[in-house]
PDB file of C-alpha atoms in Angstrom:
ATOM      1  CA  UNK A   1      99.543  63.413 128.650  1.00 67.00           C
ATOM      2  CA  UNK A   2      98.033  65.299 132.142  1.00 76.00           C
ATOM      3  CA  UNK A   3      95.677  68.492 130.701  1.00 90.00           C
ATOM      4  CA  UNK A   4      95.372  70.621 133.114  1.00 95.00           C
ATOM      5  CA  UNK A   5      93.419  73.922 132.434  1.00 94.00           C
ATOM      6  CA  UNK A   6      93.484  77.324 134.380  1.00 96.00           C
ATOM      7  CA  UNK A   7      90.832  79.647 133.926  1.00 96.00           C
ATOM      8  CA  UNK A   8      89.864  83.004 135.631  1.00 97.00           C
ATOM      9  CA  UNK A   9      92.482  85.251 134.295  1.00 97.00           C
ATOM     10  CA  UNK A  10      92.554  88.877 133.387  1.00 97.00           C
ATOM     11  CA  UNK A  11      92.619  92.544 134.772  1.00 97.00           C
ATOM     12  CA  UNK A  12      92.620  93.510 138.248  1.00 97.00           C
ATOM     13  CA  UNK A  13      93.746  96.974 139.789  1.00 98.00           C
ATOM     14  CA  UNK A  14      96.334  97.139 142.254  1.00 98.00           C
ATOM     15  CA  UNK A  15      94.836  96.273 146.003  1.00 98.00           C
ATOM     16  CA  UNK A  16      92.435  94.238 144.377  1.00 98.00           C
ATOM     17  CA  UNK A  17      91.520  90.309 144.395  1.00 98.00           C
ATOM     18  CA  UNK A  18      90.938  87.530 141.772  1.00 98.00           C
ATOM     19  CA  UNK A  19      90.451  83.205 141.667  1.00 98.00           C
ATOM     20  CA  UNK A  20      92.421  81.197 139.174  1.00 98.00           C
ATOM     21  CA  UNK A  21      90.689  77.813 138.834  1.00 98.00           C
ATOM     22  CA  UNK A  22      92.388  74.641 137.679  1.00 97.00           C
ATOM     23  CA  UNK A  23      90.634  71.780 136.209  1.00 96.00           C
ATOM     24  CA  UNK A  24      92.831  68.370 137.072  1.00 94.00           C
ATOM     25  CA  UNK A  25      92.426  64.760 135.924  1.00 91.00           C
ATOM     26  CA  UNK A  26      91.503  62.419 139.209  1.00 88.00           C
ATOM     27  CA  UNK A  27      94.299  60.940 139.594  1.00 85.00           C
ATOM     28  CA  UNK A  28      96.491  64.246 139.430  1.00 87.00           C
ATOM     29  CA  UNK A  29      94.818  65.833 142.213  1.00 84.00           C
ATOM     30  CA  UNK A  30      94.220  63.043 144.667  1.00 86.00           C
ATOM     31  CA  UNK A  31      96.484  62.598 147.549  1.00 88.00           C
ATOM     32  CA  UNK A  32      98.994  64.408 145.579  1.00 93.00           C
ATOM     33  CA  UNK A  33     101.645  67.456 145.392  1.00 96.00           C
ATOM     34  CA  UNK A  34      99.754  70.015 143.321  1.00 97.00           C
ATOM     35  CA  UNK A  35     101.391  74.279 142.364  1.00 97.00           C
ATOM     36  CA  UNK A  36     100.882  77.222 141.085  1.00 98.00           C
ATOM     37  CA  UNK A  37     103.770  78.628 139.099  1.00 98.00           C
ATOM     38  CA  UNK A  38     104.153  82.093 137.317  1.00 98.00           C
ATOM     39  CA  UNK A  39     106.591  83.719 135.040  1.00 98.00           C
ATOM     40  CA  UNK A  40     106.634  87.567 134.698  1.00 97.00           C
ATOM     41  CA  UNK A  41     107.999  89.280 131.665  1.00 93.00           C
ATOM     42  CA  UNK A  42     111.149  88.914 131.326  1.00 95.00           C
ATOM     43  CA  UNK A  43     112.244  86.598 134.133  1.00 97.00           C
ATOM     44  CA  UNK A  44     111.796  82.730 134.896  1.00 97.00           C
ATOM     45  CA  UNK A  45     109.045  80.653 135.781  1.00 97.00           C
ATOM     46  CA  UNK A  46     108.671  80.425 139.079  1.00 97.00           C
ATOM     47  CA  UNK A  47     106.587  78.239 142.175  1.00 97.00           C
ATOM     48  CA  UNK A  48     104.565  80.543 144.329  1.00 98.00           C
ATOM     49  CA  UNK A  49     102.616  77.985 146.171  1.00 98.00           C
ATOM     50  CA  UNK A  50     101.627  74.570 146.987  1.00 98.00           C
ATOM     51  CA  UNK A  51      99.471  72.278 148.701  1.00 97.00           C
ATOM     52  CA  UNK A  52      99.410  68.383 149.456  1.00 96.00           C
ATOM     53  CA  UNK A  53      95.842  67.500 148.292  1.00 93.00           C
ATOM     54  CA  UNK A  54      95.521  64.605 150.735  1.00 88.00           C
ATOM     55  CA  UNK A  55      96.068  66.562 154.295  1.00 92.00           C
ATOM     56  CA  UNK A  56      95.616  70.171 152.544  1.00 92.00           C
ATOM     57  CA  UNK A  57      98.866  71.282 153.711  1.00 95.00           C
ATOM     58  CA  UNK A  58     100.106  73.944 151.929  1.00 96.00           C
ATOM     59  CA  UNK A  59     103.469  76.092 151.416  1.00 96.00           C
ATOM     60  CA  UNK A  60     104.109  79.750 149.786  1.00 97.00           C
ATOM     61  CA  UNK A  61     106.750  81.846 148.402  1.00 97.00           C
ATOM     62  CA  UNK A  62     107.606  84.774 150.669  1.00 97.00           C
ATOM     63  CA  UNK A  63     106.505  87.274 147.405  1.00 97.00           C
ATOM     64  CA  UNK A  64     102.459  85.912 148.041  1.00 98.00           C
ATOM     65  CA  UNK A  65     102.350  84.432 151.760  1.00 98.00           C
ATOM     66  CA  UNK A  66      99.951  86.207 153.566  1.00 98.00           C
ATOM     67  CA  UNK A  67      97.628  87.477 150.047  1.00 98.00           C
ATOM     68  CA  UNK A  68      97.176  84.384 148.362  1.00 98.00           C
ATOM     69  CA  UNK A  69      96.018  80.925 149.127  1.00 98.00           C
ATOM     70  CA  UNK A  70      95.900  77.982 147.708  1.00 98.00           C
ATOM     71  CA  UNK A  71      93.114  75.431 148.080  1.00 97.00           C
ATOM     72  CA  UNK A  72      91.922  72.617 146.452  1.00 96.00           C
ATOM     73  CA  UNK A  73      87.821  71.017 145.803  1.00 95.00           C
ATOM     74  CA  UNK A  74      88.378  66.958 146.387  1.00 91.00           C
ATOM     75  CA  UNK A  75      84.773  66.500 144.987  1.00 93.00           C
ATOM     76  CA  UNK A  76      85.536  68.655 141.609  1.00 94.00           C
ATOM     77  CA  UNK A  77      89.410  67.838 141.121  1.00 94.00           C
ATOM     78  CA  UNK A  78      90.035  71.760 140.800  1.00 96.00           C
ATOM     79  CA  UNK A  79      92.527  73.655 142.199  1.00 97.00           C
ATOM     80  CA  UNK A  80      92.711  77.243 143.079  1.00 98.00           C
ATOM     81  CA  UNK A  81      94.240  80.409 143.580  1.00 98.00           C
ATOM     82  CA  UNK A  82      92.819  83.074 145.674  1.00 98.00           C
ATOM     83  CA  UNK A  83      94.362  86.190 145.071  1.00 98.00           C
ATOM     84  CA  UNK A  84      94.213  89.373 146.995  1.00 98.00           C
ATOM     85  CA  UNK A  85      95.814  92.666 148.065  1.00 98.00           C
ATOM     86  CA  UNK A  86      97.304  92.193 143.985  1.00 98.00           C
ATOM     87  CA  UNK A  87     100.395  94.303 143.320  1.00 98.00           C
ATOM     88  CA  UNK A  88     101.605  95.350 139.717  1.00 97.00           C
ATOM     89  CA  UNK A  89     104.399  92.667 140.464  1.00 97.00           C
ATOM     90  CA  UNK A  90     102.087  90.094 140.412  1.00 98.00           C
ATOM     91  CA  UNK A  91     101.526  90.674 136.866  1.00 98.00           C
ATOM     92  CA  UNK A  92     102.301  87.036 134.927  1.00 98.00           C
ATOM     93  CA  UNK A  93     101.636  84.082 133.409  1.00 98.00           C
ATOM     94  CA  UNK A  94      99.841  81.854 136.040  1.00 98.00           C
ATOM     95  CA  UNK A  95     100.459  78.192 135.533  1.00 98.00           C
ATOM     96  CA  UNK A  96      98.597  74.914 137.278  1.00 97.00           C
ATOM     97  CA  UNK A  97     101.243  72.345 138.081  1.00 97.00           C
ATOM     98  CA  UNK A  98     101.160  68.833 139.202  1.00 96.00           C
ATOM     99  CA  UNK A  99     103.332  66.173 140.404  1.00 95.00           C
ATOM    100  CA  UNK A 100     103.522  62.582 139.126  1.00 91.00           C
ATOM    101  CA  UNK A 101     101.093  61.002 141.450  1.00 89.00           C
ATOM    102  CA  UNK A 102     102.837  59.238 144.223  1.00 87.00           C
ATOM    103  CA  UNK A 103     106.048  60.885 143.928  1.00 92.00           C
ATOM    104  CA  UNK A 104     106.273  63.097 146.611  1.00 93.00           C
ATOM    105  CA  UNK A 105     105.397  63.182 150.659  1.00 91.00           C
ATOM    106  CA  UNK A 106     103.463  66.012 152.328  1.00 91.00           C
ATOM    107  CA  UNK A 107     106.216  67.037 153.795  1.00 91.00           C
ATOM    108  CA  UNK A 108     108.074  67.002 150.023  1.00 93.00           C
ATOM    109  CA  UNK A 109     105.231  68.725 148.831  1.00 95.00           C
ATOM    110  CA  UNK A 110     107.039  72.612 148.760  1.00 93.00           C
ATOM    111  CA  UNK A 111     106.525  75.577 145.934  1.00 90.00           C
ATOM    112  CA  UNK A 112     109.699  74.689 144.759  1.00 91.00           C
ATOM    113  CA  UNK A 113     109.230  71.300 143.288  1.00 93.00           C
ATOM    114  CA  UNK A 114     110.211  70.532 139.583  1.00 92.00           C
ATOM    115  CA  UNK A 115     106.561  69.791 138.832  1.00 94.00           C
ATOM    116  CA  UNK A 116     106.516  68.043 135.583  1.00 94.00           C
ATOM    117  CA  UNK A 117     103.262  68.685 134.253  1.00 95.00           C
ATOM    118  CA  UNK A 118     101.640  72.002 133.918  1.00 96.00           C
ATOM    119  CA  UNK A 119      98.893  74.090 132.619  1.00 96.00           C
ATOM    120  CA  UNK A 120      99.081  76.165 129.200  1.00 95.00           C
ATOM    121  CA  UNK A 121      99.036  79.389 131.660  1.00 97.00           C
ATOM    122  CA  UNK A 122      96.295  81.955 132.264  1.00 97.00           C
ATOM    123  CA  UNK A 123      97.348  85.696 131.874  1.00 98.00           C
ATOM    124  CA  UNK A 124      96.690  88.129 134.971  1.00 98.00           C
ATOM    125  CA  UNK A 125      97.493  91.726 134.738  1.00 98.00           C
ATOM    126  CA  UNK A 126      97.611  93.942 137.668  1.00 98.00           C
ATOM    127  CA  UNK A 127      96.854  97.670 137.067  1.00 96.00           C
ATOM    128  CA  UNK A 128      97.120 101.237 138.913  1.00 90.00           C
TER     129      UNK A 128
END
């Protein structure tokens, strides 16, 4: 069983910016295919972004490229999510997501990967 645990959720107005953190086992976040996922009300789950934690290469779903980045902390095996420029449509359920380790290439390594393992989900709400 992989815990992985987001934190930094909550309230933001619209225009403005927030961090998800994601706490990962070693072996989950080294040299491998790590996401963040999110599922509004009403409508699936869905990859936003994603980076390969070995070269830092990362990919993004058209809805967040240019606002949000991904990054990841080697030393503290956490992942993040910098948000900013937040519309009301980013309003969701954030999840952290991880690959099995080994399983996928950099090049693999996309938003929309079947990540089996994921976060319980951290609630952000974006407000006018």
């Amino acid at each position: 069983q992989v815990k992985l645990v987001e934190s930094g959720g909550g309230s933001v107005q619209v225009g403005g910016s927030l961090t998800l953190s994601c706490k990962a086992p070693v072996w989950a976040s080294s040299s491998n295919c790590m996401g963040w996922l999110r599922q509004a009300p009403g409508k699936e789950r869905r990859g936003i972004a994603a980076i390969y934690t070995g070269t830092g290469k990362t990919y993004y779903a058209d809805s967040v490229k240019g606002r949000f980045t991904i990054s990841h902390d080697n030393a503290k095996n956490t992942l993040y999510l910098n948000m900013n420029n937040t519309k009301p449509e980013d309003t969701a359920i954030y999840y952290c997501a991880a690959a099995v380790s080994g399983s996928l290439t950099p090049n693999s390594c996309t938003y929309g990967v079947d990540f089996p393992f994921r976060g319980q989900g951290t609630q952000v709400t974006v407000s006018s």
